[in-house]
mmCIF file with all atom_site columns, C-alpha atoms in Angstrom:
data_model
loop_
_atom_site.group_PDB
_atom_site.id
_atom_site.type_symbol
_atom_site.label_atom_id
_atom_site.label_alt_id
_atom_site.label_comp_id
_atom_site.label_asym_id
_atom_site.label_entity_id
_atom_site.label_seq_id
_atom_site.pdbx_PDB_ins_code
_atom_site.Cartn_x
_atom_site.Cartn_y
_atom_site.Cartn_z
_atom_site.occupancy
_atom_site.B_iso_or_equiv
_atom_site.pdbx_formal_charge
_atom_site.auth_seq_id
_atom_site.auth_comp_id
_atom_site.auth_asym_id
_atom_site.auth_atom_id
_atom_site.pdbx_PDB_model_num
ATOM 1  C CA . MET A 1 1  ? -184.463 -16.820 15.590 1.00 91.00 ? 13 MET A CA 1
ATOM 2  C CA . ASN A 1 2  ? -186.756 -15.167 18.132 1.00 93.00 ? 14 ASN A CA 1
ATOM 3  C CA . THR A 1 3  ? -189.159 -17.321 20.147 1.00 95.00 ? 15 THR A CA 1
ATOM 4  C CA . LEU A 1 4  ? -192.787 -16.449 20.870 1.00 94.00 ? 16 LEU A CA 1
ATOM 5  C CA . TYR A 1 5  ? -194.225 -18.149 23.953 1.00 95.00 ? 17 TYR A CA 1
ATOM 6  C CA . ARG A 1 6  ? -198.013 -18.486 24.083 1.00 95.00 ? 18 ARG A CA 1
ATOM 7  C CA . PRO A 1 7  ? -199.052 -19.695 27.541 1.00 96.00 ? 19 PRO A CA 1
ATOM 8  C CA . GLU A 1 8  ? -202.666 -19.949 28.654 1.00 96.00 ? 20 GLU A CA 1
ATOM 9  C CA . MET A 1 9  ? -201.890 -17.375 31.373 1.00 96.00 ? 21 MET A CA 1
ATOM 10 C CA . LEU A 1 10 ? -199.032 -14.843 31.439 1.00 95.00 ? 22 LEU A CA 1
ATOM 11 C CA . TYR A 1 11 ? -198.050 -13.036 34.661 1.00 93.00 ? 23 TYR A CA 1
ATOM 12 C CA . SER A 1 12 ? -197.297 -9.402  33.858 1.00 89.00 ? 24 SER A CA 1
ATOM 13 C CA . LYS A 1 13 ? -197.417 -6.172  35.865 1.00 87.00 ? 25 LYS A CA 1
ATOM 14 C CA . GLY A 1 14 ? -198.750 -7.879  38.983 1.00 90.00 ? 26 GLY A CA 1
ATOM 15 C CA . THR A 1 15 ? -201.591 -9.811  37.388 1.00 94.00 ? 27 THR A CA 1
ATOM 16 C CA . PHE A 1 16 ? -202.315 -12.815 35.171 1.00 94.00 ? 28 PHE A CA 1
ATOM 17 C CA . ILE A 1 17 ? -203.291 -12.141 31.565 1.00 93.00 ? 29 ILE A CA 1
ATOM 18 C CA . ALA A 1 18 ? -205.265 -14.767 29.664 1.00 96.00 ? 30 ALA A CA 1
ATOM 19 C CA . GLY A 1 19 ? -203.815 -15.402 26.206 1.00 91.00 ? 31 GLY A CA 1
ATOM 20 C CA . GLY A 1 20 ? -200.748 -13.219 26.747 1.00 92.00 ? 32 GLY A CA 1
ATOM 21 C CA . GLU A 1 21 ? -197.646 -13.635 24.593 1.00 93.00 ? 33 GLU A CA 1
ATOM 22 C CA . LEU A 1 22 ? -193.945 -13.286 25.390 1.00 94.00 ? 34 LEU A CA 1
ATOM 23 C CA . LEU A 1 23 ? -191.389 -12.661 22.635 1.00 94.00 ? 35 LEU A CA 1
ATOM 24 C CA . VAL A 1 24 ? -187.758 -13.523 23.475 1.00 94.00 ? 36 VAL A CA 1
ATOM 25 C CA . SER A 1 25 ? -184.681 -12.870 21.326 1.00 93.00 ? 37 SER A CA 1
ATOM 26 C CA . GLU A 1 26 ? -181.965 -15.452 20.620 1.00 92.00 ? 38 GLU A CA 1
ATOM 27 C CA . GLU A 1 27 ? -179.871 -13.708 23.297 1.00 94.00 ? 39 GLU A CA 1
ATOM 28 C CA . GLY A 1 28 ? -182.627 -14.138 25.900 1.00 92.00 ? 40 GLY A CA 1
ATOM 29 C CA . LEU A 1 29 ? -183.879 -10.549 25.908 1.00 93.00 ? 41 LEU A CA 1
ATOM 30 C CA . VAL A 1 30 ? -187.607 -9.907  26.299 1.00 91.00 ? 42 VAL A CA 1
ATOM 31 C CA . LEU A 1 31 ? -188.920 -7.970  23.288 1.00 92.00 ? 43 LEU A CA 1
ATOM 32 C CA . ASP A 1 32 ? -192.122 -6.063  22.556 1.00 88.00 ? 44 ASP A CA 1
ATOM 33 C CA . VAL A 1 33 ? -194.637 -8.159  20.639 1.00 85.00 ? 45 VAL A CA 1
ATOM 34 C CA . PRO A 1 34 ? -195.497 -6.177  17.485 1.00 84.00 ? 46 PRO A CA 1
ATOM 35 C CA . GLU A 1 35 ? -199.110 -5.730  16.327 1.00 83.00 ? 47 GLU A CA 1
ATOM 36 C CA . GLU A 1 36 ? -198.410 -7.919  13.288 1.00 85.00 ? 48 GLU A CA 1
ATOM 37 C CA . LEU A 1 37 ? -195.941 -10.758 13.670 1.00 81.00 ? 49 LEU A CA 1
ATOM 38 C CA . ASP A 1 38 ? -194.574 -12.892 10.830 1.00 80.00 ? 50 ASP A CA 1
ATOM 39 C CA . CYS A 1 39 ? -194.784 -16.400 12.300 1.00 75.00 ? 51 CYS A CA 1
ATOM 40 C CA . ALA A 1 40 ? -192.481 -17.654 9.522  1.00 82.00 ? 52 ALA A CA 1
ATOM 41 C CA . THR A 1 41 ? -189.554 -15.802 11.119 1.00 84.00 ? 53 THR A CA 1
ATOM 42 C CA . VAL A 1 42 ? -190.402 -16.671 14.739 1.00 93.00 ? 54 VAL A CA 1
ATOM 43 C CA . ARG A 1 43 ? -190.419 -19.997 16.562 1.00 94.00 ? 55 ARG A CA 1
ATOM 44 C CA . VAL A 1 44 ? -193.824 -20.322 18.270 1.00 93.00 ? 56 VAL A CA 1
ATOM 45 C CA . VAL A 1 45 ? -194.110 -22.365 21.472 1.00 95.00 ? 57 VAL A CA 1
ATOM 46 C CA . ALA A 1 46 ? -197.725 -23.143 22.366 1.00 96.00 ? 58 ALA A CA 1
ATOM 47 C CA . MET A 1 47 ? -198.248 -23.701 26.094 1.00 96.00 ? 59 MET A CA 1
ATOM 48 C CA . PRO A 1 48 ? -201.864 -24.794 26.627 1.00 96.00 ? 60 PRO A CA 1
ATOM 49 C CA . GLY A 1 49 ? -202.800 -25.356 30.251 1.00 96.00 ? 61 GLY A CA 1
ATOM 50 C CA . LYS A 1 50 ? -199.630 -23.564 31.450 1.00 96.00 ? 62 LYS A CA 1
ATOM 51 C CA . ALA A 1 51 ? -198.958 -20.301 33.266 1.00 95.00 ? 63 ALA A CA 1
ATOM 52 C CA . LEU A 1 52 ? -195.749 -18.378 32.590 1.00 94.00 ? 64 LEU A CA 1
ATOM 53 C CA . MET A 1 53 ? -194.207 -16.376 35.451 1.00 92.00 ? 65 MET A CA 1
ATOM 54 C CA . PRO A 1 54 ? -190.863 -14.632 35.970 1.00 87.00 ? 66 PRO A CA 1
ATOM 55 C CA . GLY A 1 55 ? -188.092 -16.659 37.576 1.00 81.00 ? 67 GLY A CA 1
ATOM 56 C CA . PHE A 1 56 ? -187.382 -16.248 41.252 1.00 76.00 ? 68 PHE A CA 1
ATOM 57 C CA . VAL A 1 57 ? -183.976 -15.258 42.613 1.00 75.00 ? 69 VAL A CA 1
ATOM 58 C CA . ASN A 1 58 ? -182.256 -17.924 44.699 1.00 75.00 ? 70 ASN A CA 1
ATOM 59 C CA . ALA A 1 59 ? -181.077 -15.917 47.696 1.00 75.00 ? 71 ALA A CA 1
ATOM 60 C CA . HIS A 1 60 ? -180.472 -18.642 50.235 1.00 79.00 ? 72 HIS A CA 1
ATOM 61 C CA . SER A 1 61 ? -177.197 -18.937 52.135 1.00 79.00 ? 73 SER A CA 1
ATOM 62 C CA . HIS A 1 62 ? -175.067 -21.645 53.725 1.00 79.00 ? 74 HIS A CA 1
ATOM 63 C CA . THR A 1 63 ? -173.439 -19.305 56.232 1.00 78.00 ? 75 THR A CA 1
ATOM 64 C CA . PHE A 1 64 ? -174.821 -21.313 59.144 1.00 76.00 ? 76 PHE A CA 1
ATOM 65 C CA . GLN A 1 65 ? -172.797 -24.314 57.940 1.00 77.00 ? 77 GLN A CA 1
ATOM 66 C CA . ARG A 1 66 ? -169.576 -22.308 57.988 1.00 74.00 ? 78 ARG A CA 1
ATOM 67 C CA . LEU A 1 67 ? -170.305 -21.057 61.501 1.00 74.00 ? 79 LEU A CA 1
ATOM 68 C CA . ASP A 1 68 ? -171.225 -24.532 62.711 1.00 73.00 ? 80 ASP A CA 1
ATOM 69 C CA . ARG A 1 69 ? -168.013 -26.022 61.292 1.00 70.00 ? 81 ARG A CA 1
ATOM 70 C CA . LYS A 1 70 ? -165.812 -23.418 63.029 1.00 61.00 ? 82 LYS A CA 1
ATOM 71 C CA . SER A 1 71 ? -167.402 -24.004 66.433 1.00 54.00 ? 83 SER A CA 1
ATOM 72 C CA . VAL A 1 72 ? -166.263 -27.642 66.596 1.00 52.00 ? 84 VAL A CA 1
#
């Protein structure tokens, strides 16, 4: 079953959109929200007072620990 997220604010295309919606498939793919949506076939998650933003990539490294260990 697809899931429709309804946050108070949705970050999209570099800006926040009030009352935006995000439709996600069971596999985790972001889908287009159709003009008319049958809420009986979609799980709706209301998110009042929340903002929804894309996840951030964790790009940190522990290389310094490897270098420090070898210098002892």
